[in-house]
CSV table of C-alpha atoms and ligand atoms in Angstrom, one decimal:
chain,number,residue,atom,x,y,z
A,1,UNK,CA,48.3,40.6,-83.6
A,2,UNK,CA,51.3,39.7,-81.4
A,3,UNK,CA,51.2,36.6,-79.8
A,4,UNK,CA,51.7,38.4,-76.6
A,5,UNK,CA,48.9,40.4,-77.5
A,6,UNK,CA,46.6,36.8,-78.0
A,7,UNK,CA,47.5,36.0,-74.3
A,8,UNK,CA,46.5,39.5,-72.6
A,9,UNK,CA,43.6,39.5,-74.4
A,10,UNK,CA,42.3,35.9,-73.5
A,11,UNK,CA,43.8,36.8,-70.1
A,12,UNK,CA,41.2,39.9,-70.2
A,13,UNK,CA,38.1,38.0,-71.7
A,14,UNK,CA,39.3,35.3,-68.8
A,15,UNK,CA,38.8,37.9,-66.0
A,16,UNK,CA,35.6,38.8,-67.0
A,17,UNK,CA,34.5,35.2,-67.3
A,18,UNK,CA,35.7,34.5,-64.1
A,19,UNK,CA,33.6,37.2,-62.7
A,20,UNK,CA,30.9,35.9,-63.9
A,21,UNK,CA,31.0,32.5,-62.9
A,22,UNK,CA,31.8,34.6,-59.6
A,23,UNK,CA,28.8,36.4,-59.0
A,24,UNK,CA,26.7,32.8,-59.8
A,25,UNK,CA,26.1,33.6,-63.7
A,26,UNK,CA,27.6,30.6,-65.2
A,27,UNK,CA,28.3,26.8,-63.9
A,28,UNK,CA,32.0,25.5,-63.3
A,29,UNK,CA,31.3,23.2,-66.2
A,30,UNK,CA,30.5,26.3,-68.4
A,31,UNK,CA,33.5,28.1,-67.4
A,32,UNK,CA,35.4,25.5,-68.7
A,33,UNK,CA,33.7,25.1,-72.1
A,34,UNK,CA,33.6,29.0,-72.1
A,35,UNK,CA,37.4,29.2,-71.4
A,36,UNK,CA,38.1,26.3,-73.4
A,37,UNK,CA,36.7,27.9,-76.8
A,38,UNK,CA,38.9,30.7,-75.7
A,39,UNK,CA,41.3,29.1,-77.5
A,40,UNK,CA,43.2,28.2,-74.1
A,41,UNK,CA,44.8,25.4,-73.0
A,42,UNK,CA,43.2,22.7,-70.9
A,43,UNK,CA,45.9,22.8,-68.2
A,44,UNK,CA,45.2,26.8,-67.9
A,45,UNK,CA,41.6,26.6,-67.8
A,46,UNK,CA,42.3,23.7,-65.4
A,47,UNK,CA,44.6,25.8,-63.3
A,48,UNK,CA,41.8,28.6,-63.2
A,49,UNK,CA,38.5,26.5,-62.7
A,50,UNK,CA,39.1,27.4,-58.8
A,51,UNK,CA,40.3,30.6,-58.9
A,52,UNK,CA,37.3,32.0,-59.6
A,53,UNK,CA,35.7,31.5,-56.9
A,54,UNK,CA,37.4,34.7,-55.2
A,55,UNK,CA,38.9,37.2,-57.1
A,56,UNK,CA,43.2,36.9,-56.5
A,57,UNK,CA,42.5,34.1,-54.6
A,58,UNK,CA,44.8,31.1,-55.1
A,59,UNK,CA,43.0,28.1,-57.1
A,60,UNK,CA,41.0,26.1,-54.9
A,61,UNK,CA,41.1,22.2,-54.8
A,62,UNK,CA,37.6,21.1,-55.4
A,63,UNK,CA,36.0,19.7,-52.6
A,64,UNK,CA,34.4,16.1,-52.8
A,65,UNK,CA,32.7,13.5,-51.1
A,66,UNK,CA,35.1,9.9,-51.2
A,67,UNK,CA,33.1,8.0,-53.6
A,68,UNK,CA,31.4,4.7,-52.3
A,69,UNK,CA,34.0,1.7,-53.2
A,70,UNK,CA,31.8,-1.3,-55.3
A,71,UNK,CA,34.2,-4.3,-54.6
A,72,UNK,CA,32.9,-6.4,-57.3
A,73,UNK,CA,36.4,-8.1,-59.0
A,74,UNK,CA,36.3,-6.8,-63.0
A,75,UNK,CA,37.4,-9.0,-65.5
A,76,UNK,CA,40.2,-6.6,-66.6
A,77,UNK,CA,41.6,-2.8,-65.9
A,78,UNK,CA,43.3,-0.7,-68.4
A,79,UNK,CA,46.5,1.6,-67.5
A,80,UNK,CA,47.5,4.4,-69.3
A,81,UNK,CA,51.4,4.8,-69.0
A,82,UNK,CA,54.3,6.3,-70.4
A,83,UNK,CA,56.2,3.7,-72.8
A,84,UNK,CA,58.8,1.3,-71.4
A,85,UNK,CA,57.6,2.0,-68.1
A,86,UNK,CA,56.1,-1.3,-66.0
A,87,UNK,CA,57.7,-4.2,-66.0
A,88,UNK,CA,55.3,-6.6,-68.4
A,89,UNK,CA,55.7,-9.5,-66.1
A,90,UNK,CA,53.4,-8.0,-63.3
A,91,UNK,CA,50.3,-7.5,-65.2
A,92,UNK,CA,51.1,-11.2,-65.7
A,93,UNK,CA,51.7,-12.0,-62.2
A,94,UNK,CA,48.6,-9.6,-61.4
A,95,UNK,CA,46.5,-11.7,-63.3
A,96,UNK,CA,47.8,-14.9,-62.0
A,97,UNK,CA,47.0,-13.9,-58.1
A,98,UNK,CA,43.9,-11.4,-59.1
A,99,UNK,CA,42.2,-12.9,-61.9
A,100,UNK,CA,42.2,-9.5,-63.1
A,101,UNK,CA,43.7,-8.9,-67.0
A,102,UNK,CA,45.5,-5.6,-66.6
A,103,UNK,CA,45.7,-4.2,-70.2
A,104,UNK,CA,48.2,-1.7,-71.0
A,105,UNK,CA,48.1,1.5,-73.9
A,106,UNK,CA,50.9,4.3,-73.9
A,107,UNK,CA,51.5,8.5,-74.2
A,108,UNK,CA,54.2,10.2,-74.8
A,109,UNK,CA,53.8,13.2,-72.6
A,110,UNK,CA,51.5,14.7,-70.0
A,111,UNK,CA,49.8,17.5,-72.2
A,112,UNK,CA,49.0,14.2,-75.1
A,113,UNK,CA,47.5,12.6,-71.5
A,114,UNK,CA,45.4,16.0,-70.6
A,115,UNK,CA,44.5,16.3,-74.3
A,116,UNK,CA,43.2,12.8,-74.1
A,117,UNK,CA,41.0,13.0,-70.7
A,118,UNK,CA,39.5,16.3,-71.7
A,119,UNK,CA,38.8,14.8,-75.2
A,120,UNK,CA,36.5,12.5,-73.1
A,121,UNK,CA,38.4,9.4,-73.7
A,122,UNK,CA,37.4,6.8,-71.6
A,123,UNK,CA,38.6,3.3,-70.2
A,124,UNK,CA,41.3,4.3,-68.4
A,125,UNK,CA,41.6,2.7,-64.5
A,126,UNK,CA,45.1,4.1,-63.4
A,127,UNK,CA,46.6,6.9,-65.5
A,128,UNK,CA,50.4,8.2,-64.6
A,129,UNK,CA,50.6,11.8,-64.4
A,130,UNK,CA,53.9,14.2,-63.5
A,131,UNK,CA,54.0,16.4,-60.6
A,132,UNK,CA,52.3,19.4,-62.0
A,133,UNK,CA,50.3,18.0,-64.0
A,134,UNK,CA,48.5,16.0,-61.8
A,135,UNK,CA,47.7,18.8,-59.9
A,136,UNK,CA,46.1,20.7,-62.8
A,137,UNK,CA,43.7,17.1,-63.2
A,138,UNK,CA,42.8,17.7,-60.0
A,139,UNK,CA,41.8,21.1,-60.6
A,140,UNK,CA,40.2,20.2,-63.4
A,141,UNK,CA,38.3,17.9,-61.3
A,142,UNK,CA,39.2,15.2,-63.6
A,143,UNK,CA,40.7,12.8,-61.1
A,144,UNK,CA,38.6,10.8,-58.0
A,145,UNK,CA,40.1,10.3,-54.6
A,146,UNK,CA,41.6,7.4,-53.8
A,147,UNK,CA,40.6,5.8,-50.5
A,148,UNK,CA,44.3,5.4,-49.6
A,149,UNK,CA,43.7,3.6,-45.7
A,150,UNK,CA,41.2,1.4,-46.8
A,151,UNK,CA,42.2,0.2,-50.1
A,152,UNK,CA,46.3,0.7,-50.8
A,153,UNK,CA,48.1,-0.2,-47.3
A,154,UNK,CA,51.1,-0.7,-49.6
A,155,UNK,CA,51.2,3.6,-49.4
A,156,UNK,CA,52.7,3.4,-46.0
A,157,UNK,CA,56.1,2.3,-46.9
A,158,UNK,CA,56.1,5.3,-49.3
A,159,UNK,CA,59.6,7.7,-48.8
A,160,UNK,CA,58.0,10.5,-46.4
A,161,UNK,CA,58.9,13.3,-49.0
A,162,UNK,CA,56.7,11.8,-51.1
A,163,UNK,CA,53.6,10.9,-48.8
A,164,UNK,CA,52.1,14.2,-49.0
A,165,UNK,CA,54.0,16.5,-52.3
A,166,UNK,CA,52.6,20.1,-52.9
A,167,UNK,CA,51.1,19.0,-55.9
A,168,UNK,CA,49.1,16.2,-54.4
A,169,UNK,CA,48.5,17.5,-50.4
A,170,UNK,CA,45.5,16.0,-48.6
A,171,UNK,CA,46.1,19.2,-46.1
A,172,UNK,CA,45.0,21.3,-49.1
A,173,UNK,CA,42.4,19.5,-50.7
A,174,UNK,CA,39.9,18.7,-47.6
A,175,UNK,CA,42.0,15.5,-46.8
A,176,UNK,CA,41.6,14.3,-50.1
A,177,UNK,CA,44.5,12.2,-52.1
A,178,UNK,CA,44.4,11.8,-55.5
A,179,UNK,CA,48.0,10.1,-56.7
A,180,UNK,CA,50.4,7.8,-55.1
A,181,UNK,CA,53.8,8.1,-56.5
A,182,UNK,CA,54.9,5.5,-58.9
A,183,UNK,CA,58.7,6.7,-59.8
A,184,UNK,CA,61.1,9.4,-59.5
A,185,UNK,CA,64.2,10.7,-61.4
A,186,UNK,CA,65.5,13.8,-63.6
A,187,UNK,CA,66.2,14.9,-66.7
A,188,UNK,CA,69.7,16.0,-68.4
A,189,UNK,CA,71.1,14.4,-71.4
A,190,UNK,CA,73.2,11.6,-72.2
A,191,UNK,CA,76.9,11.3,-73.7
A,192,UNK,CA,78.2,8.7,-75.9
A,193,UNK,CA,81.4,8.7,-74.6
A,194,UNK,CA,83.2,7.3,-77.6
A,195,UNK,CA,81.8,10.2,-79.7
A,196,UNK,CA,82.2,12.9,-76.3
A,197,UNK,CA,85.2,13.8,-74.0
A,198,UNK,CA,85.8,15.0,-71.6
A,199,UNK,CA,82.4,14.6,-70.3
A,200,UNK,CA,80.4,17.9,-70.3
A,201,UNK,CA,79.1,19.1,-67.1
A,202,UNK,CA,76.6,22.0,-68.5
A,203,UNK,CA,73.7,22.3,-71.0
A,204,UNK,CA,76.3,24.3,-73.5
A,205,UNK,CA,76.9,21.7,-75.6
A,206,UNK,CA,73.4,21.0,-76.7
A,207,UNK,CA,73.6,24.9,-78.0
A,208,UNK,CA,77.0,24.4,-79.6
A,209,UNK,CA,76.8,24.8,-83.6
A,210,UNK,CA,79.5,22.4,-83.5
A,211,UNK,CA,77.2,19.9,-82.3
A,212,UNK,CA,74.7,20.1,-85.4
A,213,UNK,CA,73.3,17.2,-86.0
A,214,UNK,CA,74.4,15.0,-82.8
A,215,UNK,CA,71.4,16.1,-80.6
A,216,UNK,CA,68.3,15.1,-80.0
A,217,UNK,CA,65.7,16.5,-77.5
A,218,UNK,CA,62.9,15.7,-75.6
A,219,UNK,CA,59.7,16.3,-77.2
A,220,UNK,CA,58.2,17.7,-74.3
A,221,UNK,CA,56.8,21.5,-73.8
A,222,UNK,CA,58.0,21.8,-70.3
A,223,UNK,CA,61.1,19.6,-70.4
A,224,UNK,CA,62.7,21.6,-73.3
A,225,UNK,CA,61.7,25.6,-71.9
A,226,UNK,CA,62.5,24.1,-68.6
A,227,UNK,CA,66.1,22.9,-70.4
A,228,UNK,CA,66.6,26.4,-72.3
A,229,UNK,CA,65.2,28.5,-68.9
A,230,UNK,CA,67.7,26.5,-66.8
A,231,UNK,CA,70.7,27.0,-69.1
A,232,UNK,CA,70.0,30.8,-68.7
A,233,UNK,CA,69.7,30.7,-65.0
A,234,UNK,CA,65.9,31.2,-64.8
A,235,UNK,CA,63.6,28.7,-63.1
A,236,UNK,CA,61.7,26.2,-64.8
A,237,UNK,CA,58.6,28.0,-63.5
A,238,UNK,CA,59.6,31.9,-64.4
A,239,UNK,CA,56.2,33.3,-65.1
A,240,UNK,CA,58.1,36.4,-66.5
A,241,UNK,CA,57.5,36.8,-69.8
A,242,UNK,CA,60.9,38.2,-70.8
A,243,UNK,CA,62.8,35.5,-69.4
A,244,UNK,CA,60.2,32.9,-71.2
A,245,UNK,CA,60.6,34.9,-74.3
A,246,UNK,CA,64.5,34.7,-74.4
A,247,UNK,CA,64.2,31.0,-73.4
A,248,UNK,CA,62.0,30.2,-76.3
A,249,UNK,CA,64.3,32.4,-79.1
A,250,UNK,CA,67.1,30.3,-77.5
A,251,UNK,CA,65.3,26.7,-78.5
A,252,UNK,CA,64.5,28.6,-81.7
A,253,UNK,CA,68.1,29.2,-82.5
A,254,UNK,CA,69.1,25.5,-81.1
A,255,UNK,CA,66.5,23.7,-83.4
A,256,UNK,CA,68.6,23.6,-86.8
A,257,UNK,CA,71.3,21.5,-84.4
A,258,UNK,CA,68.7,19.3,-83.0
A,259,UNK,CA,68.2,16.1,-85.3
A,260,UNK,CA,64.7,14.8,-83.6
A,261,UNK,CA,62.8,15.5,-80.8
A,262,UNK,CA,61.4,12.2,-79.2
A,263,UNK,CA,60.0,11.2,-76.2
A,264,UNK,CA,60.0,7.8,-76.8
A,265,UNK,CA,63.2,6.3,-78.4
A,266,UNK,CA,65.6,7.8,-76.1
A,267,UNK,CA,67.7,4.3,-75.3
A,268,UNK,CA,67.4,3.4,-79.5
A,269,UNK,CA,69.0,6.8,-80.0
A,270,UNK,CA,71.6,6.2,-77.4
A,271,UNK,CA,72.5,2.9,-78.5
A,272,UNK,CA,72.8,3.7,-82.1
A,273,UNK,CA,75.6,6.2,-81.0
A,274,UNK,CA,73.7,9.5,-80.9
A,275,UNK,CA,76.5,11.7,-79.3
A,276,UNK,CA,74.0,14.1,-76.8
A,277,UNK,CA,70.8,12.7,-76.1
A,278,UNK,CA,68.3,14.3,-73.8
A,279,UNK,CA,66.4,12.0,-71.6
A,280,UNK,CA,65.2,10.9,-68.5
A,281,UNK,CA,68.0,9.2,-65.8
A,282,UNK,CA,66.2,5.3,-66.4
A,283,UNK,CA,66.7,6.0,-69.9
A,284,UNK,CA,70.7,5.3,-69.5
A,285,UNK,CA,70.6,2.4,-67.6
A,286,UNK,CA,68.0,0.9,-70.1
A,287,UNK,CA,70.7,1.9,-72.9
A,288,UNK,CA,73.4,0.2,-71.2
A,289,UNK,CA,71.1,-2.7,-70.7
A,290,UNK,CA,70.8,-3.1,-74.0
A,291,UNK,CA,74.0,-2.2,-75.1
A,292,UNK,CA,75.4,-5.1,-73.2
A,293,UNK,CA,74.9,-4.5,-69.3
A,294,UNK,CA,77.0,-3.0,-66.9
A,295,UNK,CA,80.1,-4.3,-69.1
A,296,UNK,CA,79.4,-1.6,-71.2
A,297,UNK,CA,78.8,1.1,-68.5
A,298,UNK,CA,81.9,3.4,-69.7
A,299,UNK,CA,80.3,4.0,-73.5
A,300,UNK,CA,77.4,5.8,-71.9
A,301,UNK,CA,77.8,9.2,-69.6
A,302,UNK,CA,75.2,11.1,-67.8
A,303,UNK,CA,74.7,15.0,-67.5
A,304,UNK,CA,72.8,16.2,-64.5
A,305,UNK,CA,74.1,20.2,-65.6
A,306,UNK,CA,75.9,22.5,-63.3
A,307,UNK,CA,72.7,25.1,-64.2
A,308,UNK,CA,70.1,23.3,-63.3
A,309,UNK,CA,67.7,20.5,-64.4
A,310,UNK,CA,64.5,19.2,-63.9
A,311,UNK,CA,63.1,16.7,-61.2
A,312,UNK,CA,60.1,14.8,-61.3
A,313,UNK,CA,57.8,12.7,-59.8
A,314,UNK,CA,55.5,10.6,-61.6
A,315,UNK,CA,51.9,9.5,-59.6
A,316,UNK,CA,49.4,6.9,-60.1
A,317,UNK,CA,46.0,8.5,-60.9
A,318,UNK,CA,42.4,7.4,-61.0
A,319,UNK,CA,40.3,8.8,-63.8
A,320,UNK,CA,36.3,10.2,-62.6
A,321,UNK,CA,35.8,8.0,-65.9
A,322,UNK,CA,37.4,4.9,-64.7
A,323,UNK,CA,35.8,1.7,-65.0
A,324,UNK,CA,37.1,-0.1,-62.0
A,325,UNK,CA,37.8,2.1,-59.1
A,326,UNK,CA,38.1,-1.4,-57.3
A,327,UNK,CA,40.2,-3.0,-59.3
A,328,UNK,CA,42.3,0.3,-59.7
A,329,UNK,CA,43.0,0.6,-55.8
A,330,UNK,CA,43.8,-3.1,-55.8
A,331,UNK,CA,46.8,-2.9,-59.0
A,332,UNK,CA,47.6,0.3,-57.2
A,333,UNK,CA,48.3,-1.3,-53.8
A,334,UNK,CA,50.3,-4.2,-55.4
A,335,UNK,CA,52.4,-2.2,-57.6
A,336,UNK,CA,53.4,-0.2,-54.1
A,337,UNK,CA,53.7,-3.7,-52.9
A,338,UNK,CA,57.8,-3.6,-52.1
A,339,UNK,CA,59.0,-6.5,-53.7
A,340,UNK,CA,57.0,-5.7,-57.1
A,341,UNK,CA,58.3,-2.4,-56.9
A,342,UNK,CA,61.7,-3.8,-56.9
A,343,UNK,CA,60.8,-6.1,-59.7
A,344,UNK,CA,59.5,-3.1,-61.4
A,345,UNK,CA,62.6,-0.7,-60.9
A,346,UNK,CA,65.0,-3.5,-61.9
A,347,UNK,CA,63.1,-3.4,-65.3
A,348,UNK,CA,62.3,0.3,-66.1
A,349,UNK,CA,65.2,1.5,-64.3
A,350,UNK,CA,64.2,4.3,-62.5
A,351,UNK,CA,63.9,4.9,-58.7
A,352,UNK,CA,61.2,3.5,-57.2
A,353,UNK,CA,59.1,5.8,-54.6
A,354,UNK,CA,58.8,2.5,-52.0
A,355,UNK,CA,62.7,2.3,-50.2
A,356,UNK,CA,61.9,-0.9,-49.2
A,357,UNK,CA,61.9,-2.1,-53.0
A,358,UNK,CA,65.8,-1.1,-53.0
A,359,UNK,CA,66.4,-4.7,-51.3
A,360,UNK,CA,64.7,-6.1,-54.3
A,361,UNK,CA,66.1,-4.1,-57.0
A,362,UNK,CA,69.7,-5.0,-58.9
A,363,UNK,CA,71.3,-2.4,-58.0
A,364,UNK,CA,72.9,-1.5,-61.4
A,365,UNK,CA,69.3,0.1,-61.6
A,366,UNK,CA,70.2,2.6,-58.1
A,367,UNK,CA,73.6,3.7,-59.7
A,368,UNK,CA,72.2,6.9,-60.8
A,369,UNK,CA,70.6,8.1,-57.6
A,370,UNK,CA,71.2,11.6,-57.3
A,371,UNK,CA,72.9,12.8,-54.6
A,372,UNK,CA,72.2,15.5,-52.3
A,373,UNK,CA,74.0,17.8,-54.3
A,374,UNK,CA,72.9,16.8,-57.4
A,375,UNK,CA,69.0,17.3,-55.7
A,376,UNK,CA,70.5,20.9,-54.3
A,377,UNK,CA,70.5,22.2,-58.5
A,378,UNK,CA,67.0,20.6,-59.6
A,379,UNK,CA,63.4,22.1,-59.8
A,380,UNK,CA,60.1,20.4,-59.7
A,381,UNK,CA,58.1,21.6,-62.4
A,382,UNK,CA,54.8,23.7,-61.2
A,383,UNK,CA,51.4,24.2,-62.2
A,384,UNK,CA,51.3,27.8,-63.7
A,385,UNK,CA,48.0,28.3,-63.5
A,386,UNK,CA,47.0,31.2,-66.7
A,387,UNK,CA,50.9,31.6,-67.3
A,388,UNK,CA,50.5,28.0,-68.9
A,389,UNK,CA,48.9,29.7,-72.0
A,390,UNK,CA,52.1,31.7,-72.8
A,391,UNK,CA,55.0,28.0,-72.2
A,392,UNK,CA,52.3,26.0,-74.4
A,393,UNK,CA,52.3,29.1,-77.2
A,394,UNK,CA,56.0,29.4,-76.7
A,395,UNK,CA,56.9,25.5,-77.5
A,396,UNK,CA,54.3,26.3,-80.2
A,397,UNK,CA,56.9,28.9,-81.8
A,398,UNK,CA,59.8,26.3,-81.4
A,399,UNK,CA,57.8,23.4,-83.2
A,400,UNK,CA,56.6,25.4,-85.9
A,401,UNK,CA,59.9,28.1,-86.5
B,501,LIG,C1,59.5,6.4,-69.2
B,501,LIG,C2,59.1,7.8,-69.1
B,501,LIG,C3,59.4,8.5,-67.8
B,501,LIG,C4,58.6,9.7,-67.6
B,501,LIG,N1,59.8,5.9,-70.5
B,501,LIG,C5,59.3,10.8,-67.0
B,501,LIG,N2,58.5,11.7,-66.4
């Protein structure tokens, strides 16, 4: 069977499923073990869980009650972050003014995350999910509400944009907030400029045979269809399947040029002279950091393509699972505290959601704010509710052609 065929038909099975739970037949929780041993993907049967409420209907947010908060001080609080991405010193700090031990563990992208919370891993406080795919947690009715005025009064100096984002609106979701943001940035690839010139400006080089061997790429499902979707002037979110399908024989064709994909050891990559790195924009400035500092600016270039690229925002998130929603709020509201946040930027290098924090940030850590231009060619990356099945099978064809 075609692998388009796979989709319809779990797309088919999926309707009638979803009339069921419909007309009362079957739980939310069943749907999602029902849908799950579909053979689809979390994020999809996420995407779905409200839909089925009323048929066409756009998924609905689930509607809770804001939990009771139990203000006893834990001993210690686990996050669950991307890698090189909090500044170690302020779990330190944390501790010293908390008395709280804030332990640390790492993923590598949001689908290992989802994978992770729908396993039923536990332990996790604060967890730091992208734009779109915090909204499918909170579909999934994997995240809690945060009691934003009581607890975080850090969230105020937030940049407006970013107070209320369509994948995290308390206007949709019965006043409800699940994330605050944590950073912002985008993705396009970096240059080694002693190895690259004239600087490109468009994603043709990363598809040049010329280039075999000198690239490496995210390792990321919607980073990469967004990258080869962009470079053919489709959006990031097409949920046509023709434009996905040419996308994904485009990555196909790429992949004998690409050396690694890696989400993780972007600034090693640049720094040992990889010529076209794809990475996120605080990936750079970490590479020039350790290449020497802002001395040694000129080796490294950065690429936001004249196509298009991806924005993003990543969120602070509370687990239903968490241990200490207490202590969560309270690492929370510090980490949106302005001067930490500036601490924190200065380390990780990307922009911090708090513009306050700018007057506590070097500012060799601000030199690759996009501008408004820049901003005018980027997409946020959107839930896709049941279309997710068809990206997560197509990145499935590029890692296994
Ligand atoms: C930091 C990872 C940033 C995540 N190493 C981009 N969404």
């Amino acid at each position: 069977m075609e692998e388009r065929d796979i989709v319809n038909q779990n797309q088919k099975e999926l309707v009638g499923l979803c009339k069921e739970a419909k007309h009362g037949g079957i739980t939310r929780r069943q749907f999602v073990e029902r849908a799950l041993i579909l053979g689809l993907s979390a994020g999809t049967v996420g995407a779905l869980v409200g839909a089925c409420g009323e048929e066409d209907a756009e998924p609905e947010a689930p509607q809770v009650e804001m939990p009771v908060m139990d203000e006893t001080m834990p001993e210690e609080i686990t996050v669950y972050n991307w890698t090189d991405y909090m500044d170690p010193d302020i779990r330190k700090q944390f501790r010293a003014e908390t008395g709280i031990k804030v332990n640390e563990t790492y993923f590598a992208s949001n689908e290992e995350l989802l994978a992770k919370l729908r396993a039923g891993s536990t332990g996790y406080d604060i967890i730091v999910p992208s734009d779109y795919m915090c909204q499918i947690m909170i579909m999934s009715e994997l995240l809690q509400p945060l009691d934003i005025d009581g607890y975080i009064p850090n969230f105020a100096g937030v940049a407006e944009p970013l107070k209320a984002p369509t994948f995290d609106n308390p206007a949709d979701q019965g006043g409800m907030k699940y994330s605050v943001p944590y950073f912002y940035g985008t993705t396009g690839y970096a240059t080694r400029t002693d190895k690259v010139s004239p600087t490109p400006t468009d994603w043709t080089p990363l598809f040049d045979p010329a280039n075999s061997g000198k690239i490496q790429l995210l390792d990321d499902e919607r980073e990469c269809l967004g990258m080869g979707l962009k470079s053919l002037g489709y959006s990031a979110n097409t949920k046509d399947q023709a434009e996905l399908d040419e996308a994904t024989q485009k990555l196909i064709d790429q992949k004998p040029l690409v050396s690694t994909y890696d989400s993780v050891n972007m600034k090693r990559a640049i720094v040992q002279g990889v010529p076209y790195v794809m990475c996120w924009d605080g990936d750079v400035l970490m590479a020039i950091d350790a290449l020497g500092g802002e001395d040694y600016q000129d080796m490294v270039d950065w690429v936001l393509p004249s196509e298009g690229f991806v924005r993003w925002t990543d969120a602070m998130s509370m687990p239903v699972s968490a241990a200490s929603r207490y202590g969560g709020h309270l690492f929370m509201n510090y980490i949106l505290d302005p001067e930490v946040a500036g601490q924190n930027a200065s380390w990780v290098w990307y922009l911090s959601a708090v513009p306050a924090s700018r007057d506590f940030t070097d500012p060799f850590a601000l030199i690759l704010t996009p501008s408004d231009e820049d901003m005018a060619r980027s997409e946020e990356l959107e839930d896709l509710g049941e279309f997710a099945a068809a990206y997560q099978m197509a990145w499935t064809k590029v890692k296994s052609a």
